[in-house]
Tab-separated table of C-alpha atoms and ligand atoms in Angstrom:
chain	number	residue	atom	x	y	z
N	622	MET	CA	-28.968	29.335	-5.400
N	623	ALA	CA	-27.594	27.284	-8.286
N	624	THR	CA	-29.130	28.147	-11.641
N	625	ASP	CA	-29.894	25.676	-14.446
N	626	ASP	CA	-26.752	26.954	-16.184
N	627	ASP	CA	-24.663	26.223	-13.076
N	628	ARG	CA	-26.100	22.725	-12.895
N	629	ALA	CA	-25.392	22.125	-16.598
N	630	ASP	CA	-21.803	23.352	-16.107
N	631	LEU	CA	-21.398	21.019	-13.176
N	632	ARG	CA	-22.767	18.031	-15.130
N	633	GLN	CA	-20.353	18.829	-17.953
N	634	LEU	CA	-17.460	19.076	-15.526
N	635	VAL	CA	-18.291	15.720	-13.941
N	636	ALA	CA	-18.685	14.065	-17.362
N	637	GLY	CA	-15.326	15.460	-18.457
N	638	LEU	CA	-13.654	14.303	-15.294
N	639	ARG	CA	-15.122	10.822	-15.677
N	640	THR	CA	-13.899	10.566	-19.268
N	641	TYR	CA	-10.438	11.732	-18.246
N	642	LEU	CA	-10.223	9.249	-15.375
N	643	GLU	CA	-11.490	6.381	-17.520
N	644	ALA	CA	-8.915	7.244	-20.161
N	645	ARG	CA	-6.136	7.290	-17.569
N	646	GLY	CA	-7.352	3.958	-16.248
N	647	ARG	CA	-7.312	2.450	-19.765
N	648	SER	CA	-3.838	3.817	-20.410
N	649	GLY	CA	-2.508	2.029	-17.324
N	650	LEU	CA	-1.676	5.309	-15.631
N	651	LEU	CA	-2.786	5.721	-12.105
N	652	GLY	CA	-4.097	8.952	-10.719
N	653	VAL	CA	-3.155	10.093	-7.276
N	654	SER	CA	-6.534	10.814	-5.771
N	655	THR	CA	-6.135	10.803	-2.032
N	656	ALA	CA	-9.512	11.876	-0.820
N	657	ALA	CA	-10.119	13.549	2.510
N	658	THR	CA	-10.157	11.243	5.508
N	659	PRO	CA	-13.355	9.216	5.709
N	660	ARG	CA	-14.342	8.272	9.257
N	661	THR	CA	-14.915	4.683	8.199
N	662	PRO	CA	-13.877	2.735	5.123
N	663	ALA	CA	-17.534	2.408	4.191
N	664	ALA	CA	-17.570	6.184	3.745
N	665	ALA	CA	-14.714	6.045	1.223
N	666	PRO	CA	-15.572	7.382	-2.225
N	667	ALA	CA	-16.380	4.670	-4.750
N	668	LEU	CA	-14.153	6.225	-7.414
N	669	ARG	CA	-11.212	3.989	-8.383
N	670	VAL	CA	-8.829	4.596	-11.215
N	671	VAL	CA	-7.364	1.297	-12.331
N	672	PRO	CA	-6.224	-0.064	-15.656
N	673	ASP	CA	-8.926	-1.771	-17.682
N	674	MET	CA	-8.249	-5.300	-16.529
N	675	ASP	CA	-10.344	-6.713	-19.393
N	676	ALA	CA	-8.086	-5.129	-22.000
N	677	PRO	CA	-6.004	-7.654	-23.977
N	678	ASP	CA	-2.792	-6.055	-22.724
N	679	ALA	CA	-3.974	-5.679	-19.129
N	680	PRO	CA	-1.023	-6.118	-16.789
N	681	ASP	CA	-0.666	-8.968	-14.319
N	682	LEU	CA	1.910	-9.283	-11.547
N	683	ALA	CA	4.254	-11.246	-13.809
N	684	SER	CA	4.187	-8.525	-16.445
N	685	VAL	CA	4.812	-5.817	-13.834
N	686	ARG	CA	7.787	-7.858	-12.581
N	687	GLN	CA	8.956	-8.307	-16.152
N	688	GLU	CA	8.743	-4.570	-16.786
N	689	LEU	CA	10.857	-3.968	-13.664
N	690	GLY	CA	13.432	-6.332	-15.162
N	691	ASP	CA	17.010	-6.086	-13.921
N	692	CYS	CA	16.197	-2.578	-12.780
N	693	GLN	CA	18.903	0.071	-13.104
N	694	ARG	CA	16.550	3.049	-12.660
N	695	CYS	CA	18.224	4.317	-9.467
N	696	LYS	CA	21.503	4.078	-7.613
N	697	LEU	CA	20.299	1.239	-5.358
N	698	CYS	CA	20.904	-1.242	-8.173
N	699	GLY	CA	24.659	-1.036	-7.532
N	700	GLU	CA	24.703	-2.790	-4.170
N	701	ARG	CA	21.607	-4.950	-4.171
N	702	LYS	CA	21.814	-8.722	-4.239
N	703	ASN	CA	18.176	-9.312	-5.136
N	704	ILE	CA	15.218	-7.277	-6.240
N	705	VAL	CA	12.474	-7.819	-3.650
N	706	PHE	CA	9.292	-7.548	-5.668
N	707	GLY	CA	6.595	-8.892	-3.360
N	708	THR	CA	5.112	-12.129	-2.150
N	709	GLY	CA	1.819	-13.721	-1.264
N	710	ASN	CA	-1.593	-14.305	-2.699
N	711	PRO	CA	-2.210	-12.461	-5.982
N	712	ASP	CA	-5.948	-12.540	-5.151
N	713	ALA	CA	-5.444	-11.196	-1.635
N	714	ALA	CA	-8.087	-8.934	-0.145
N	715	LEU	CA	-5.460	-7.474	2.162
N	716	VAL	CA	-2.114	-5.998	1.131
N	717	PHE	CA	0.665	-4.840	3.451
N	718	VAL	CA	3.082	-2.220	2.129
N	719	GLY	CA	6.411	-1.653	3.875
N	720	GLU	CA	9.344	0.626	3.232
N	721	ALA	CA	12.274	-1.211	1.658
N	722	PRO	CA	14.109	-4.496	1.944
N	723	GLY	CA	16.700	-4.944	4.680
N	724	ALA	CA	19.724	-7.245	4.661
N	725	ASP	CA	17.753	-10.493	5.101
N	726	GLU	CA	15.252	-9.535	2.427
N	727	ASP	CA	18.043	-8.519	0.045
N	728	GLU	CA	19.681	-11.900	0.660
N	729	GLN	CA	16.514	-13.948	0.171
N	730	GLY	CA	14.620	-11.821	-2.364
N	731	GLU	CA	11.481	-11.865	-0.202
N	732	PRO	CA	9.950	-9.013	1.806
N	733	PHE	CA	9.742	-9.042	5.587
N	734	VAL	CA	11.723	-12.154	6.395
N	735	GLY	CA	14.068	-10.621	9.017
N	736	ARG	CA	13.260	-9.663	12.629
N	737	ALA	CA	10.710	-7.035	11.637
N	738	GLY	CA	9.252	-9.577	9.232
N	739	GLN	CA	8.839	-12.121	11.980
N	740	LEU	CA	6.865	-9.577	13.968
N	741	LEU	CA	4.785	-8.730	10.891
N	742	THR	CA	4.057	-12.431	10.422
N	743	LYS	CA	2.834	-12.606	14.039
N	744	MET	CA	0.636	-9.545	13.473
N	745	ILE	CA	-0.852	-11.098	10.332
N	746	GLU	CA	-1.459	-14.380	12.147
N	747	ALA	CA	-3.037	-12.583	15.103
N	748	MET	CA	-5.544	-11.183	12.605
N	749	GLY	CA	-6.411	-14.742	11.576
N	750	PHE	CA	-4.553	-14.729	8.267
N	751	GLY	CA	-1.395	-16.472	7.150
N	752	ARG	CA	1.344	-14.830	5.107
N	753	SER	CA	0.155	-16.771	2.083
N	754	ASP	CA	-3.371	-15.324	2.409
N	755	VAL	CA	-2.210	-11.728	2.076
N	756	TYR	CA	0.174	-9.920	-0.252
N	757	ILE	CA	3.293	-8.184	1.110
N	758	CYS	CA	5.460	-5.689	-0.740
N	759	ASN	CA	7.477	-2.519	-0.241
N	760	VAL	CA	7.732	0.963	-1.704
N	761	LEU	CA	11.354	0.291	-2.692
N	762	LYS	CA	12.281	-3.003	-4.287
N	763	CYS	CA	16.003	-2.712	-3.512
N	764	ARG	CA	17.816	-2.376	-0.205
N	765	PRO	CA	19.153	1.066	0.706
N	766	PRO	CA	22.745	0.700	1.968
N	767	GLN	CA	23.017	0.307	5.750
N	768	ASN	CA	19.211	0.360	5.800
N	769	ARG	CA	19.210	4.135	5.512
N	770	ASN	CA	15.966	5.919	4.720
N	771	PRO	CA	14.743	5.856	1.113
N	772	GLU	CA	15.718	8.986	-0.795
N	773	PRO	CA	13.180	10.946	-2.867
N	774	ASP	CA	14.705	9.974	-6.243
N	775	GLU	CA	14.607	6.297	-5.233
N	776	VAL	CA	10.961	6.549	-4.223
N	777	ALA	CA	10.168	8.392	-7.452
N	778	SER	CA	11.826	5.662	-9.556
N	779	CYS	CA	10.258	2.762	-7.722
N	780	GLU	CA	6.762	3.826	-6.709
N	781	PRO	CA	5.228	3.422	-10.185
N	782	PHE	CA	5.853	-0.303	-9.723
N	783	LEU	CA	4.072	-0.309	-6.386
N	784	GLN	CA	1.195	1.554	-8.005
N	785	LYS	CA	1.058	-1.014	-10.798
N	786	GLN	CA	1.183	-3.885	-8.317
N	787	LEU	CA	-1.752	-2.393	-6.429
N	788	ALA	CA	-3.655	-1.768	-9.656
N	789	VAL	CA	-3.258	-5.427	-10.585
N	790	LEU	CA	-3.972	-6.748	-7.095
N	791	GLN	CA	-7.007	-4.516	-6.553
N	792	PRO	CA	-7.103	-5.379	-2.853
N	793	ARG	CA	-10.083	-4.533	-0.676
N	794	MET	CA	-7.786	-3.061	1.971
N	795	ILE	CA	-4.240	-1.736	2.217
N	796	VAL	CA	-2.227	-1.512	5.434
N	797	THR	CA	0.818	0.723	5.203
N	798	LEU	CA	3.658	0.024	7.626
N	799	GLY	CA	5.549	3.101	8.788
N	800	LYS	CA	5.775	6.598	7.446
N	801	PHE	CA	7.393	5.984	4.064
N	802	ALA	CA	4.679	3.700	2.747
N	803	ALA	CA	1.919	5.981	4.034
N	804	HIS	CA	3.593	9.085	2.635
N	805	ALA	CA	4.218	7.459	-0.735
N	806	LEU	CA	0.631	6.292	-1.214
N	807	LEU	CA	-1.131	9.259	0.396
N	808	ARG	CA	1.156	11.893	-1.106
N	809	GLU	CA	1.459	13.801	2.136
N	810	GLN	CA	4.016	14.153	4.870
N	811	THR	CA	1.840	14.046	7.991
N	812	PRO	CA	3.710	12.375	10.877
N	813	ILE	CA	2.864	8.693	11.259
N	814	THR	CA	1.773	9.295	14.864
N	815	ARG	CA	-1.059	11.437	13.456
N	816	LEU	CA	-1.788	9.276	10.420
N	817	ARG	CA	-2.036	5.921	12.172
N	818	GLY	CA	-5.385	4.590	13.218
N	819	ASN	CA	-7.439	6.604	10.717
N	820	PHE	CA	-8.766	5.062	7.545
N	821	ARG	CA	-7.779	6.861	4.374
N	822	THR	CA	-8.162	5.861	0.746
N	823	TYR	CA	-5.788	5.084	-2.081
N	824	GLU	CA	-7.507	4.980	-5.468
N	825	GLY	CA	-10.781	4.327	-3.651
N	826	ILE	CA	-9.306	1.451	-1.642
N	827	PRO	CA	-9.489	1.827	2.146
N	828	LEU	CA	-6.004	2.280	3.564
N	829	MET	CA	-4.978	2.030	7.197
N	830	PRO	CA	-1.632	3.555	8.127
N	831	THR	CA	0.021	1.896	11.107
N	832	TYR	CA	3.459	1.677	12.649
N	833	HIS	CA	6.311	-0.204	11.026
N	834	PRO	CA	7.154	-3.476	12.816
N	835	ALA	CA	10.808	-2.372	13.114
N	836	PHE	CA	9.583	0.656	15.095
N	837	LEU	CA	7.488	-1.657	17.266
N	838	LEU	CA	10.600	-3.726	17.991
N	839	ARG	CA	12.335	-0.540	19.130
N	840	ASP	CA	9.339	0.707	21.125
N	841	PRO	CA	7.095	-2.192	22.158
N	842	SER	CA	4.851	0.203	24.117
N	843	ARG	CA	3.384	1.196	20.711
N	844	LYS	CA	2.225	-2.348	19.956
N	845	ARG	CA	-1.130	-1.711	21.606
N	846	GLU	CA	-1.894	1.114	19.151
N	847	ALA	CA	-0.797	-1.007	16.194
N	848	TRP	CA	-3.063	-3.818	17.359
N	849	GLU	CA	-5.960	-1.363	17.619
N	850	ASP	CA	-5.277	-0.334	14.013
N	851	LEU	CA	-5.301	-3.954	12.877
N	852	GLN	CA	-8.498	-4.640	14.812
N	853	ALA	CA	-10.131	-1.742	12.975
N	854	VAL	CA	-8.958	-3.323	9.716
N	855	MET	CA	-10.419	-6.688	10.738
N	856	ALA	CA	-13.742	-5.073	11.636
N	857	ALA	CA	-13.839	-3.252	8.297
N	858	LEU	CA	-13.019	-6.448	6.391
N	859	ARG	CA	-15.750	-8.265	8.309
N	860	GLU	CA	-18.209	-5.552	7.281
N	861	MET	CA	-17.194	-6.238	3.669
N	862	GLY	CA	-17.959	-9.929	4.218
N	863	ILE	CA	-14.274	-10.894	4.344
N	864	GLU	CA	-13.458	-13.297	7.161
N	865	PRO	CA	-9.928	-14.496	7.931
N	866	PRO	CA	-9.452	-18.253	7.482
N	867	ASN	CA	-8.395	-18.687	11.162
N	868	ALA	CA	-10.413	-17.273	14.035
N	869	PRO	CA	-8.365	-14.442	15.568
N	870	ARG	CA	-7.117	-14.799	19.111
N	871	ALA	CA	-9.444	-13.213	21.691
H	1498	LIG	N1	11.344	-3.491	6.425
H	1498	LIG	C1	10.567	-3.173	5.374
H	1498	LIG	O1	10.003	-2.088	5.294
H	1498	LIG	N2	10.417	-4.077	4.420
H	1498	LIG	C2	10.981	-5.270	4.453
H	1498	LIG	O2	10.773	-6.037	3.525
H	1498	LIG	C3	11.784	-5.584	5.557
H	1498	LIG	C4	11.962	-4.686	6.535
């Protein structure tokens, strides 16, 4: 049985934790709380650590892009043609996070414009949204040579910018595409086959890991699972009162 002293200790601990998290939020630093898997997004904890967006120096997407600048923080700067920051609606309820730009994205400076991007566009449209209704970005903002996998130092250099983008965007839902985005935001290495289809949270925001469209191009038999994941996202958004502008296909 908990005593009055235990309860007082617990209250003190919670108060201290709240103060710490509020301070981190004000400082613009993001915590990495990745709570245990809720069965539904509604069950996600309410706690969110975000910068104080009312502060005079609160970041916006332009200031995050400005801070990124002509980035030389990792070796990918040597071969890139363009930094691929992100695109879409800055007020989007729904954000898609991919891995890293490929050749087409590097050329055009926009995420998901190549073959995988065309499939992602179809997936977004099948949900009843357009690309301009959502926001799309990547963990890495520069193309890894020959589209190789991101390396840990590259992720470490770049992910603070993804975290800042998400803190500014404050979406109602995040969909991660492929293992790198899920692993970066959830801070765990569980295989994507096990992660996909189960709502998680990132800073209190429901997050659905699903397959990367490039993987779906290689193995179309997995499209059915990805569509199930997106249908779960649509149902969760509907429960939050968020309807896509175009009625989804039956
Ligand atoms: N794959 C990604 O992960 N991101 C892109 O922008 C393009 C392809």
